Amino acid sequence: MLALGIDPGTAICGYGFVEQVQGRLIAKKYGAITTSPKARMQDRLLKIHTELDALIKEFRPEVMGIEKLFFGRNATTAIPVGQARGVVLLAAAQNNLDIVEMTPNEVKMSITGYGGSTKEQIIFMVTRILNLPEPPKPDDTADALAIAIGASYEAQSLTRRNFI
């Protein structure tokens, strides 16, 4: 099963494709879609959608994991993240992808077993689980890979439950 994880953002939108092969998770492709803060918001969102749509068409994942929108202390930041999340969900719908939504704590639990894990612990575990030669950069890419891993686990769990 090939899972796509997305860490949505308008400046940096991290993505990661993770596939389960013979019981091991393997990173197929990962990186970030970046946009210029000088560009108009609609142009930034269009770039995210266009590049993500092309990646989905190229790799054909079976499921997409995305973080549930989390309103922390800064609601101003949440608005552009919500806009990016919207175009990501649009790309998923256009490509008929199943969605697994996870809270940040659920992602941390699936990677480290502890919902209060630090960013450094997540990056370490993603690097180790996927046997990467070095930690993925930027952090948004590591987060996207963590989300892909969590979505892969969740999708497999749902598949098993449907057969019982």
CSV table of N, CA and C in Angstrom, one decimal:
chain,number,residue,atom,x,y,z
A,1,MET,N,0.8,-1.2,0.0
A,1,MET,CA,0.0,0.0,0.0
A,1,MET,C,0.9,1.2,0.0
A,2,LEU,N,0.6,2.2,-0.9
A,2,LEU,CA,1.3,3.4,-1.0
A,2,LEU,C,0.5,4.5,-0.3
A,3,ALA,N,1.1,5.2,0.7
A,3,ALA,CA,0.4,6.3,1.4
A,3,ALA,C,1.1,7.6,1.1
A,4,LEU,N,0.4,8.6,1.0
A,4,LEU,CA,0.9,10.0,0.9
A,4,LEU,C,0.6,10.7,2.1
A,5,GLY,N,1.6,11.4,2.7
A,5,GLY,CA,1.4,12.2,3.9
A,5,GLY,C,1.6,13.7,3.5
A,6,ILE,N,0.8,14.6,4.0
A,6,ILE,CA,0.9,16.0,3.7
A,6,ILE,C,0.9,16.8,5.0
A,7,ASP,N,1.9,17.7,5.0
A,7,ASP,CA,1.9,18.7,6.1
A,7,ASP,C,1.6,20.0,5.4
A,8,PRO,N,0.4,20.5,5.4
A,8,PRO,CA,0.0,21.6,4.6
A,8,PRO,C,0.5,22.9,5.2
A,9,GLY,N,0.8,23.8,4.3
A,9,GLY,CA,1.2,25.2,4.6
A,9,GLY,C,1.3,25.9,3.3
A,10,THR,N,1.2,27.2,3.3
A,10,THR,CA,1.3,28.0,2.1
A,10,THR,C,2.7,28.4,1.7
A,11,ALA,N,3.6,28.5,2.7
A,11,ALA,CA,5.0,28.8,2.4
A,11,ALA,C,5.7,27.5,2.0
A,12,ILE,N,5.5,26.5,2.9
A,12,ILE,CA,6.1,25.1,2.7
A,12,ILE,C,5.0,24.1,2.9
A,13,CYS,N,4.8,23.3,1.9
A,13,CYS,CA,3.8,22.2,2.0
A,13,CYS,C,4.6,20.9,1.8
A,14,GLY,N,4.9,20.2,3.0
A,14,GLY,CA,5.6,19.0,2.9
A,14,GLY,C,4.8,17.8,2.4
A,15,TYR,N,5.5,16.9,1.7
A,15,TYR,CA,4.8,15.7,1.2
A,15,TYR,C,5.8,14.5,1.4
A,16,GLY,N,5.2,13.4,1.5
A,16,GLY,CA,6.0,12.1,1.6
A,16,GLY,C,5.2,10.9,1.2
A,17,PHE,N,5.8,10.1,0.3
A,17,PHE,CA,5.2,8.9,-0.2
A,17,PHE,C,5.9,7.7,0.6
A,18,VAL,N,5.1,6.9,1.2
A,18,VAL,CA,5.6,5.8,2.0
A,18,VAL,C,4.9,4.5,1.5
A,19,GLU,N,5.6,3.5,1.2
A,19,GLU,CA,5.0,2.2,0.8
A,19,GLU,C,5.4,1.1,1.7
A,20,GLN,N,4.5,0.2,2.0
A,20,GLN,CA,4.8,-1.0,2.8
A,20,GLN,C,5.1,-2.1,1.8
A,21,VAL,N,6.3,-2.6,2.0
A,21,VAL,CA,6.8,-3.7,1.1
A,21,VAL,C,7.4,-4.8,2.0
A,22,GLN,N,6.7,-6.0,2.0
A,22,GLN,CA,7.1,-7.1,2.8
A,22,GLN,C,7.3,-6.7,4.3
A,23,GLY,N,6.3,-6.0,4.8
A,23,GLY,CA,6.4,-5.7,6.2
A,23,GLY,C,7.3,-4.5,6.6
A,24,ARG,N,8.0,-3.9,5.6
A,24,ARG,CA,8.8,-2.7,5.9
A,24,ARG,C,8.2,-1.5,5.2
A,25,LEU,N,8.4,-0.4,5.8
A,25,LEU,CA,8.0,0.9,5.2
A,25,LEU,C,9.2,1.5,4.5
A,26,ILE,N,8.9,1.9,3.3
A,26,ILE,CA,10.0,2.5,2.4
A,26,ILE,C,9.5,3.9,1.9
A,27,ALA,N,10.4,4.9,2.0
A,27,ALA,CA,10.1,6.2,1.5
A,27,ALA,C,10.3,6.1,0.0
A,28,LYS,N,9.3,6.4,-0.8
A,28,LYS,CA,9.4,6.4,-2.3
A,28,LYS,C,9.8,7.7,-2.8
A,29,LYS,N,9.3,8.8,-2.2
A,29,LYS,CA,9.6,10.2,-2.6
A,29,LYS,C,9.2,11.1,-1.5
A,30,TYR,N,9.9,12.1,-1.3
A,30,TYR,CA,9.5,13.1,-0.3
A,30,TYR,C,10.2,14.5,-0.6
A,31,GLY,N,9.6,15.5,-0.1
A,31,GLY,CA,10.1,16.8,-0.3
A,31,GLY,C,9.1,17.9,0.1
A,32,ALA,N,9.2,19.0,-0.5
A,32,ALA,CA,8.3,20.1,-0.1
A,32,ALA,C,8.0,21.0,-1.3
A,33,ILE,N,6.8,21.4,-1.4
A,33,ILE,CA,6.3,22.4,-2.4
A,33,ILE,C,6.5,23.8,-1.7
A,34,THR,N,7.3,24.6,-2.3
A,34,THR,CA,7.5,26.0,-1.7
A,34,THR,C,6.9,27.1,-2.6
A,35,THR,N,6.4,28.1,-1.9
A,35,THR,CA,5.9,29.3,-2.6
A,35,THR,C,6.5,30.5,-2.1
A,36,SER,N,6.5,31.5,-2.9
A,36,SER,CA,7.1,32.8,-2.5
A,36,SER,C,6.1,33.6,-1.6
A,37,PRO,N,6.5,34.2,-0.5
A,37,PRO,CA,5.6,35.0,0.2
A,37,PRO,C,5.2,36.3,-0.5
A,38,LYS,N,5.9,36.6,-1.6
A,38,LYS,CA,5.6,37.8,-2.4
A,38,LYS,C,4.5,37.5,-3.4
A,39,ALA,N,4.2,36.3,-3.7
A,39,ALA,CA,3.2,35.9,-4.6
A,39,ALA,C,1.8,36.1,-4.0
A,40,ARG,N,0.8,36.3,-4.9
A,40,ARG,CA,-0.5,36.5,-4.5
A,40,ARG,C,-1.0,35.1,-3.9
A,41,MET,N,-1.8,35.2,-2.9
A,41,MET,CA,-2.3,34.0,-2.2
A,41,MET,C,-2.9,33.0,-3.2
A,42,GLN,N,-3.7,33.5,-4.1
A,42,GLN,CA,-4.4,32.5,-5.0
A,42,GLN,C,-3.3,31.9,-5.9
A,43,ASP,N,-2.2,32.5,-6.2
A,43,ASP,CA,-1.2,31.9,-7.0
A,43,ASP,C,-0.4,30.9,-6.2
A,44,ARG,N,-0.2,31.2,-4.9
A,44,ARG,CA,0.5,30.2,-4.1
A,44,ARG,C,-0.4,28.9,-4.0
A,45,LEU,N,-1.7,29.1,-3.7
A,45,LEU,CA,-2.5,27.9,-3.6
A,45,LEU,C,-2.6,27.2,-4.9
A,46,LEU,N,-2.6,27.8,-6.0
A,46,LEU,CA,-2.7,27.2,-7.3
A,46,LEU,C,-1.4,26.3,-7.5
A,47,LYS,N,-0.2,26.9,-7.1
A,47,LYS,CA,1.0,26.2,-7.3
A,47,LYS,C,1.0,24.9,-6.4
A,48,ILE,N,0.5,25.0,-5.2
A,48,ILE,CA,0.5,23.8,-4.3
A,48,ILE,C,-0.4,22.8,-4.9
A,49,HIS,N,-1.6,23.2,-5.4
A,49,HIS,CA,-2.6,22.2,-6.0
A,49,HIS,C,-2.0,21.6,-7.2
A,50,THR,N,-1.4,22.4,-8.1
A,50,THR,CA,-0.9,21.9,-9.4
A,50,THR,C,0.2,20.9,-9.2
A,51,GLU,N,1.2,21.2,-8.3
A,51,GLU,CA,2.3,20.3,-8.1
A,51,GLU,C,1.9,19.1,-7.3
A,52,LEU,N,1.0,19.2,-6.4
A,52,LEU,CA,0.5,18.0,-5.6
A,52,LEU,C,-0.3,17.1,-6.5
A,53,ASP,N,-1.2,17.7,-7.4
A,53,ASP,CA,-1.9,16.9,-8.3
A,53,ASP,C,-1.0,16.1,-9.2
A,54,ALA,N,0.0,16.7,-9.7
A,54,ALA,CA,1.0,16.0,-10.6
A,54,ALA,C,1.7,14.9,-9.8
A,55,LEU,N,2.0,15.1,-8.6
A,55,LEU,CA,2.7,14.0,-7.8
A,55,LEU,C,1.7,12.9,-7.6
A,56,ILE,N,0.4,13.2,-7.3
A,56,ILE,CA,-0.6,12.1,-7.1
A,56,ILE,C,-0.7,11.3,-8.3
A,57,LYS,N,-0.8,12.0,-9.5
A,57,LYS,CA,-1.0,11.3,-10.8
A,57,LYS,C,0.2,10.4,-11.1
A,58,GLU,N,1.4,10.9,-10.7
A,58,GLU,CA,2.6,10.1,-11.0
A,58,GLU,C,2.8,8.9,-10.1
A,59,PHE,N,2.5,9.0,-8.8
A,59,PHE,CA,2.7,7.9,-7.9
A,59,PHE,C,1.5,7.1,-7.6
A,60,ARG,N,0.3,7.6,-7.8
A,60,ARG,CA,-1.0,6.9,-7.5
A,60,ARG,C,-1.1,6.3,-6.1
A,61,PRO,N,-1.0,7.1,-5.1
A,61,PRO,CA,-1.2,6.5,-3.7
A,61,PRO,C,-2.6,6.0,-3.5
A,62,GLU,N,-2.8,5.1,-2.6
A,62,GLU,CA,-4.1,4.6,-2.3
A,62,GLU,C,-4.8,5.4,-1.2
A,63,VAL,N,-4.0,6.0,-0.4
A,63,VAL,CA,-4.5,6.8,0.8
A,63,VAL,C,-3.7,8.1,1.0
A,64,MET,N,-4.3,9.1,1.5
A,64,MET,CA,-3.6,10.3,1.8
A,64,MET,C,-3.9,10.6,3.3
A,65,GLY,N,-2.8,10.9,4.0
A,65,GLY,CA,-2.9,11.3,5.4
A,65,GLY,C,-2.6,12.8,5.5
A,66,ILE,N,-3.4,13.4,6.3
A,66,ILE,CA,-3.3,14.9,6.5
A,66,ILE,C,-3.6,15.2,7.9
A,67,GLU,N,-2.9,16.2,8.5
A,67,GLU,CA,-3.2,16.6,9.9
A,67,GLU,C,-4.5,17.3,9.9
A,68,LYS,N,-5.2,17.0,11.0
A,68,LYS,CA,-6.4,17.8,11.3
A,68,LYS,C,-6.0,19.2,11.6
A,69,LEU,N,-6.8,20.2,11.3
A,69,LEU,CA,-6.4,21.6,11.5
A,69,LEU,C,-6.4,21.8,13.0
A,70,PHE,N,-5.3,22.4,13.5
A,70,PHE,CA,-5.1,22.6,14.9
A,70,PHE,C,-5.0,24.1,15.2
A,71,PHE,N,-5.8,24.6,16.0
A,71,PHE,CA,-5.8,26.0,16.3
A,71,PHE,C,-5.0,26.2,17.6
A,72,GLY,N,-3.7,26.6,17.5
A,72,GLY,CA,-2.9,26.9,18.6
A,72,GLY,C,-3.1,28.3,19.1
A,73,ARG,N,-2.0,28.9,19.5
A,73,ARG,CA,-2.1,30.3,20.0
A,73,ARG,C,-2.3,31.3,18.8
A,74,ASN,N,-1.9,31.0,17.6
A,74,ASN,CA,-1.8,31.9,16.6
A,74,ASN,C,-2.9,31.6,15.5
A,75,ALA,N,-4.0,32.2,15.6
A,75,ALA,CA,-5.1,31.9,14.6
A,75,ALA,C,-4.8,32.5,13.3
A,76,THR,N,-3.9,33.6,13.2
A,76,THR,CA,-3.5,34.2,12.0
A,76,THR,C,-2.8,33.2,11.1
A,77,THR,N,-2.0,32.3,11.7
A,77,THR,CA,-1.3,31.3,11.0
A,77,THR,C,-2.2,30.2,10.5
A,78,ALA,N,-3.2,29.9,11.3
A,78,ALA,CA,-4.2,28.8,11.0
A,78,ALA,C,-5.0,29.1,9.7
A,79,ILE,N,-5.2,30.3,9.4
A,79,ILE,CA,-6.0,30.7,8.2
A,79,ILE,C,-5.3,30.2,7.0
A,80,PRO,N,-4.1,30.7,6.7
A,80,PRO,CA,-3.4,30.2,5.5
A,80,PRO,C,-3.2,28.7,5.5
A,81,VAL,N,-2.9,28.1,6.6
A,81,VAL,CA,-2.8,26.6,6.7
A,81,VAL,C,-4.1,26.0,6.3
A,82,GLY,N,-5.2,26.5,6.7
A,82,GLY,CA,-6.5,26.0,6.4
A,82,GLY,C,-6.8,26.1,4.9
A,83,GLN,N,-6.3,27.2,4.3
A,83,GLN,CA,-6.5,27.4,2.8
A,83,GLN,C,-5.6,26.3,2.1
A,84,ALA,N,-4.4,26.1,2.5
A,84,ALA,CA,-3.6,25.1,1.9
A,84,ALA,C,-4.2,23.7,2.1
A,85,ARG,N,-4.7,23.5,3.3
A,85,ARG,CA,-5.3,22.2,3.5
A,85,ARG,C,-6.5,22.0,2.6
A,86,GLY,N,-7.2,23.1,2.3
A,86,GLY,CA,-8.4,23.0,1.4
A,86,GLY,C,-8.0,22.6,0.0
A,87,VAL,N,-6.9,23.1,-0.5
A,87,VAL,CA,-6.5,22.7,-1.9
A,87,VAL,C,-5.9,21.3,-1.9
A,88,VAL,N,-5.3,20.9,-0.8
A,88,VAL,CA,-4.8,19.5,-0.7
A,88,VAL,C,-6.0,18.6,-0.7
A,89,LEU,N,-7.0,18.9,0.1
A,89,LEU,CA,-8.2,18.0,0.1
A,89,LEU,C,-8.9,18.0,-1.3
A,90,LEU,N,-8.9,19.1,-2.0
A,90,LEU,CA,-9.4,19.2,-3.3
A,90,LEU,C,-8.7,18.2,-4.3
A,91,ALA,N,-7.4,18.3,-4.2
A,91,ALA,CA,-6.5,17.4,-5.0
A,91,ALA,C,-6.8,15.9,-4.7
A,92,ALA,N,-7.0,15.6,-3.4
A,92,ALA,CA,-7.4,14.2,-3.0
A,92,ALA,C,-8.7,13.8,-3.6
A,93,ALA,N,-9.7,14.7,-3.5
A,93,ALA,CA,-11.0,14.4,-4.0
A,93,ALA,C,-11.0,14.2,-5.6
A,94,GLN,N,-10.3,15.1,-6.2
A,94,GLN,CA,-10.2,15.0,-7.7
A,94,GLN,C,-9.5,13.7,-8.2
A,95,ASN,N,-8.7,13.1,-7.3
A,95,ASN,CA,-8.0,11.9,-7.6
A,95,ASN,C,-8.6,10.7,-6.9
A,96,ASN,N,-9.8,10.9,-6.3
A,96,ASN,CA,-10.5,9.8,-5.6
A,96,ASN,C,-9.7,9.1,-4.6
A,97,LEU,N,-8.9,9.8,-3.7
A,97,LEU,CA,-8.1,9.2,-2.7
A,97,LEU,C,-8.9,9.2,-1.4
A,98,ASP,N,-8.7,8.1,-0.7
A,98,ASP,CA,-9.2,8.0,0.7
A,98,ASP,C,-8.4,8.9,1.6
A,99,ILE,N,-9.0,9.5,2.6
A,99,ILE,CA,-8.3,10.4,3.5
A,99,ILE,C,-8.3,9.8,4.9
A,100,VAL,N,-7.1,9.9,5.5
A,100,VAL,CA,-6.9,9.6,6.9
A,100,VAL,C,-6.5,10.9,7.6
A,101,GLU,N,-7.4,11.4,8.5
A,101,GLU,CA,-7.1,12.7,9.2
A,101,GLU,C,-6.6,12.3,10.6
A,102,MET,N,-5.5,13.0,11.0
A,102,MET,CA,-4.9,12.7,12.3
A,102,MET,C,-4.6,14.0,13.0
A,103,THR,N,-4.7,14.0,14.3
A,103,THR,CA,-4.3,15.1,15.1
A,103,THR,C,-2.8,15.0,15.2
A,104,PRO,N,-2.1,16.1,15.6
A,104,PRO,CA,-0.7,16.0,15.8
A,104,PRO,C,-0.3,15.0,16.8
A,105,ASN,N,-1.1,14.9,17.9
A,105,ASN,CA,-0.8,13.9,18.9
A,105,ASN,C,-1.0,12.4,18.4
A,106,GLU,N,-2.0,12.2,17.5
A,106,GLU,CA,-2.1,10.9,16.9
A,106,GLU,C,-0.9,10.5,16.0
A,107,VAL,N,-0.4,11.5,15.3
A,107,VAL,CA,0.8,11.3,14.5
A,107,VAL,C,1.9,10.9,15.4
A,108,LYS,N,2.1,11.7,16.4
A,108,LYS,CA,3.2,11.4,17.4
A,108,LYS,C,3.1,10.0,18.0
A,109,MET,N,1.9,9.7,18.4
A,109,MET,CA,1.6,8.3,19.0
A,109,MET,C,2.0,7.2,18.0
A,110,SER,N,1.6,7.4,16.7
A,110,SER,CA,1.9,6.3,15.7
A,110,SER,C,3.4,6.2,15.4
A,111,ILE,N,4.1,7.2,15.6
A,111,ILE,CA,5.6,7.2,15.3
A,111,ILE,C,6.4,6.8,16.5
A,112,THR,N,6.1,7.4,17.7
A,112,THR,CA,7.0,7.2,18.8
A,112,THR,C,6.3,6.5,20.0
A,113,GLY,N,5.0,6.3,19.9
A,113,GLY,CA,4.2,5.7,21.0
A,113,GLY,C,3.9,6.7,22.1
A,114,TYR,N,4.3,8.0,21.9
A,114,TYR,CA,4.0,9.0,23.0
A,114,TYR,C,3.5,10.3,22.3
A,115,GLY,N,2.3,10.7,22.7
A,115,GLY,CA,1.7,11.9,22.1
A,115,GLY,C,2.4,13.2,22.4
A,116,GLY,N,3.3,13.3,23.3
A,116,GLY,CA,4.0,14.5,23.6
A,116,GLY,C,5.4,14.6,23.1
A,117,SER,N,5.7,13.8,22.1
A,117,SER,CA,7.1,13.7,21.6
A,117,SER,C,7.5,15.0,21.0
A,118,THR,N,8.8,15.3,21.1
A,118,THR,CA,9.4,16.5,20.5
A,118,THR,C,9.6,16.4,19.0
A,119,LYS,N,9.8,17.5,18.4
A,119,LYS,CA,10.1,17.5,16.9
A,119,LYS,C,11.3,16.6,16.6
A,120,GLU,N,12.3,16.7,17.5
A,120,GLU,CA,13.6,16.0,17.3
A,120,GLU,C,13.3,14.5,17.4
A,121,GLN,N,12.5,14.1,18.3
A,121,GLN,CA,12.1,12.6,18.5
A,121,GLN,C,11.4,12.1,17.2
A,122,ILE,N,10.5,12.9,16.7
A,122,ILE,CA,9.8,12.6,15.5
A,122,ILE,C,10.7,12.4,14.3
A,123,ILE,N,11.6,13.4,14.1
A,123,ILE,CA,12.6,13.3,13.0
A,123,ILE,C,13.5,12.1,13.2
A,124,PHE,N,13.9,11.8,14.4
A,124,PHE,CA,14.8,10.6,14.6
A,124,PHE,C,14.0,9.4,14.2
A,125,MET,N,12.8,9.2,14.7
A,125,MET,CA,12.0,8.0,14.4
A,125,MET,C,11.7,7.8,13.0
A,126,VAL,N,11.3,8.9,12.3
A,126,VAL,CA,11.0,8.9,10.9
A,126,VAL,C,12.2,8.4,10.1
A,127,THR,N,13.4,8.9,10.4
A,127,THR,CA,14.6,8.6,9.8
A,127,THR,C,14.9,7.1,10.0
A,128,ARG,N,14.7,6.6,11.2
A,128,ARG,CA,15.0,5.2,11.6
A,128,ARG,C,14.0,4.3,11.0
A,129,ILE,N,12.7,4.6,11.1
A,129,ILE,CA,11.6,3.7,10.6
A,129,ILE,C,11.8,3.5,9.1
A,130,LEU,N,12.1,4.6,8.4
A,130,LEU,CA,12.2,4.5,6.9
A,130,LEU,C,13.7,4.2,6.4
A,131,ASN,N,14.6,4.0,7.4
A,131,ASN,CA,16.0,3.7,7.1
A,131,ASN,C,16.6,4.7,6.1
A,132,LEU,N,16.3,6.0,6.4
A,132,LEU,CA,16.9,7.1,5.5
A,132,LEU,C,18.3,7.3,5.8
A,133,PRO,N,19.1,7.7,4.8
A,133,PRO,CA,20.5,8.0,5.0
A,133,PRO,C,20.8,9.2,5.9
A,134,GLU,N,19.8,10.1,5.9
A,134,GLU,CA,19.9,11.3,6.8
A,134,GLU,C,18.5,11.9,7.1
A,135,PRO,N,18.4,12.7,8.1
A,135,PRO,CA,17.1,13.2,8.5
A,135,PRO,C,16.5,14.0,7.3
A,136,PRO,N,15.2,13.9,7.0
A,136,PRO,CA,14.6,14.7,6.0
A,136,PRO,C,14.5,16.1,6.3
A,137,LYS,N,14.8,17.0,5.4
A,137,LYS,CA,14.7,18.4,5.6
A,137,LYS,C,13.8,19.0,4.5
A,138,PRO,N,13.1,20.1,4.7
A,138,PRO,CA,12.9,20.8,6.0
A,138,PRO,C,12.0,19.9,6.9
A,139,ASP,N,11.8,20.5,8.1
A,139,ASP,CA,10.9,19.8,9.1
A,139,ASP,C,9.6,19.4,8.6
A,140,ASP,N,9.0,20.2,7.7
A,140,ASP,CA,7.7,20.0,7.1
A,140,ASP,C,7.7,18.7,6.3
A,141,THR,N,8.8,18.3,5.7
A,141,THR,CA,9.0,17.1,5.0
A,141,THR,C,9.0,15.9,6.0
A,142,ALA,N,9.7,16.1,7.1
A,142,ALA,CA,9.7,15.0,8.1
A,142,ALA,C,8.3,14.8,8.7
A,143,ASP,N,7.6,15.9,8.9
A,143,ASP,CA,6.3,15.8,9.4
A,143,ASP,C,5.4,15.1,8.4
A,144,ALA,N,5.5,15.4,7.1
A,144,ALA,CA,4.7,14.7,6.1
A,144,ALA,C,5.0,13.2,6.0
A,145,LEU,N,6.3,12.9,6.2
A,145,LEU,CA,6.6,11.4,6.2
A,145,LEU,C,6.0,10.8,7.5
A,146,ALA,N,6.0,11.5,8.6
A,146,ALA,CA,5.4,10.9,9.8
A,146,ALA,C,3.9,10.7,9.6
A,147,ILE,N,3.3,11.7,8.9
A,147,ILE,CA,1.8,11.5,8.6
A,147,ILE,C,1.6,10.4,7.7
A,148,ALA,N,2.4,10.2,6.7
A,148,ALA,CA,2.3,9.1,5.8
A,148,ALA,C,2.4,7.7,6.5
A,149,ILE,N,3.4,7.7,7.4
A,149,ILE,CA,3.6,6.4,8.2
A,149,ILE,C,2.3,6.2,9.0
A,150,GLY,N,1.8,7.2,9.7
A,150,GLY,CA,0.6,7.0,10.5
A,150,GLY,C,-0.6,6.7,9.7
A,151,ALA,N,-0.7,7.3,8.5
A,151,ALA,CA,-1.8,7.0,7.6
A,151,ALA,C,-1.7,5.6,7.1
A,152,SER,N,-0.5,5.1,6.8
A,152,SER,CA,-0.3,3.7,6.3
A,152,SER,C,-0.7,2.7,7.4
A,153,TYR,N,-0.3,3.0,8.7
A,153,TYR,CA,-0.7,2.1,9.8
A,153,TYR,C,-2.3,2.1,9.9
A,154,GLU,N,-2.9,3.3,9.9
A,154,GLU,CA,-4.3,3.4,10.1
A,154,GLU,C,-5.1,2.7,8.9
A,155,ALA,N,-4.6,2.9,7.7
A,155,ALA,CA,-5.3,2.3,6.6
A,155,ALA,C,-5.2,0.8,6.6
A,156,GLN,N,-4.1,0.3,7.0
A,156,GLN,CA,-3.9,-1.2,7.2
A,156,GLN,C,-4.8,-1.7,8.3
A,157,SER,N,-4.9,-1.0,9.4
A,157,SER,CA,-5.8,-1.4,10.5
A,157,SER,C,-7.2,-1.4,10.0
A,158,LEU,N,-7.7,-0.4,9.3
A,158,LEU,CA,-9.1,-0.3,8.8
A,158,LEU,C,-9.3,-1.5,7.8
A,159,THR,N,-8.3,-1.8,7.0
A,159,THR,CA,-8.5,-2.9,6.0
A,159,THR,C,-8.7,-4.2,6.8
A,160,ARG,N,-7.8,-4.4,7.8
A,160,ARG,CA,-7.9,-5.7,8.6
A,160,ARG,C,-9.3,-5.8,9.3
A,161,ARG,N,-9.8,-4.6,9.8
A,161,ARG,CA,-11.1,-4.6,10.5
A,161,ARG,C,-12.2,-5.0,9.6
A,162,ASN,N,-12.1,-4.6,8.3
A,162,ASN,CA,-13.2,-4.8,7.3
A,162,ASN,C,-13.2,-6.3,7.0
A,163,PHE,N,-12.2,-7.1,7.2
A,163,PHE,CA,-12.2,-8.5,6.9
A,163,PHE,C,-12.6,-9.3,8.0
A,164,ILE,N,-12.7,-8.7,9.2
A,164,ILE,CA,-13.1,-9.5,10.4
A,164,ILE,C,-14.6,-9.6,10.5
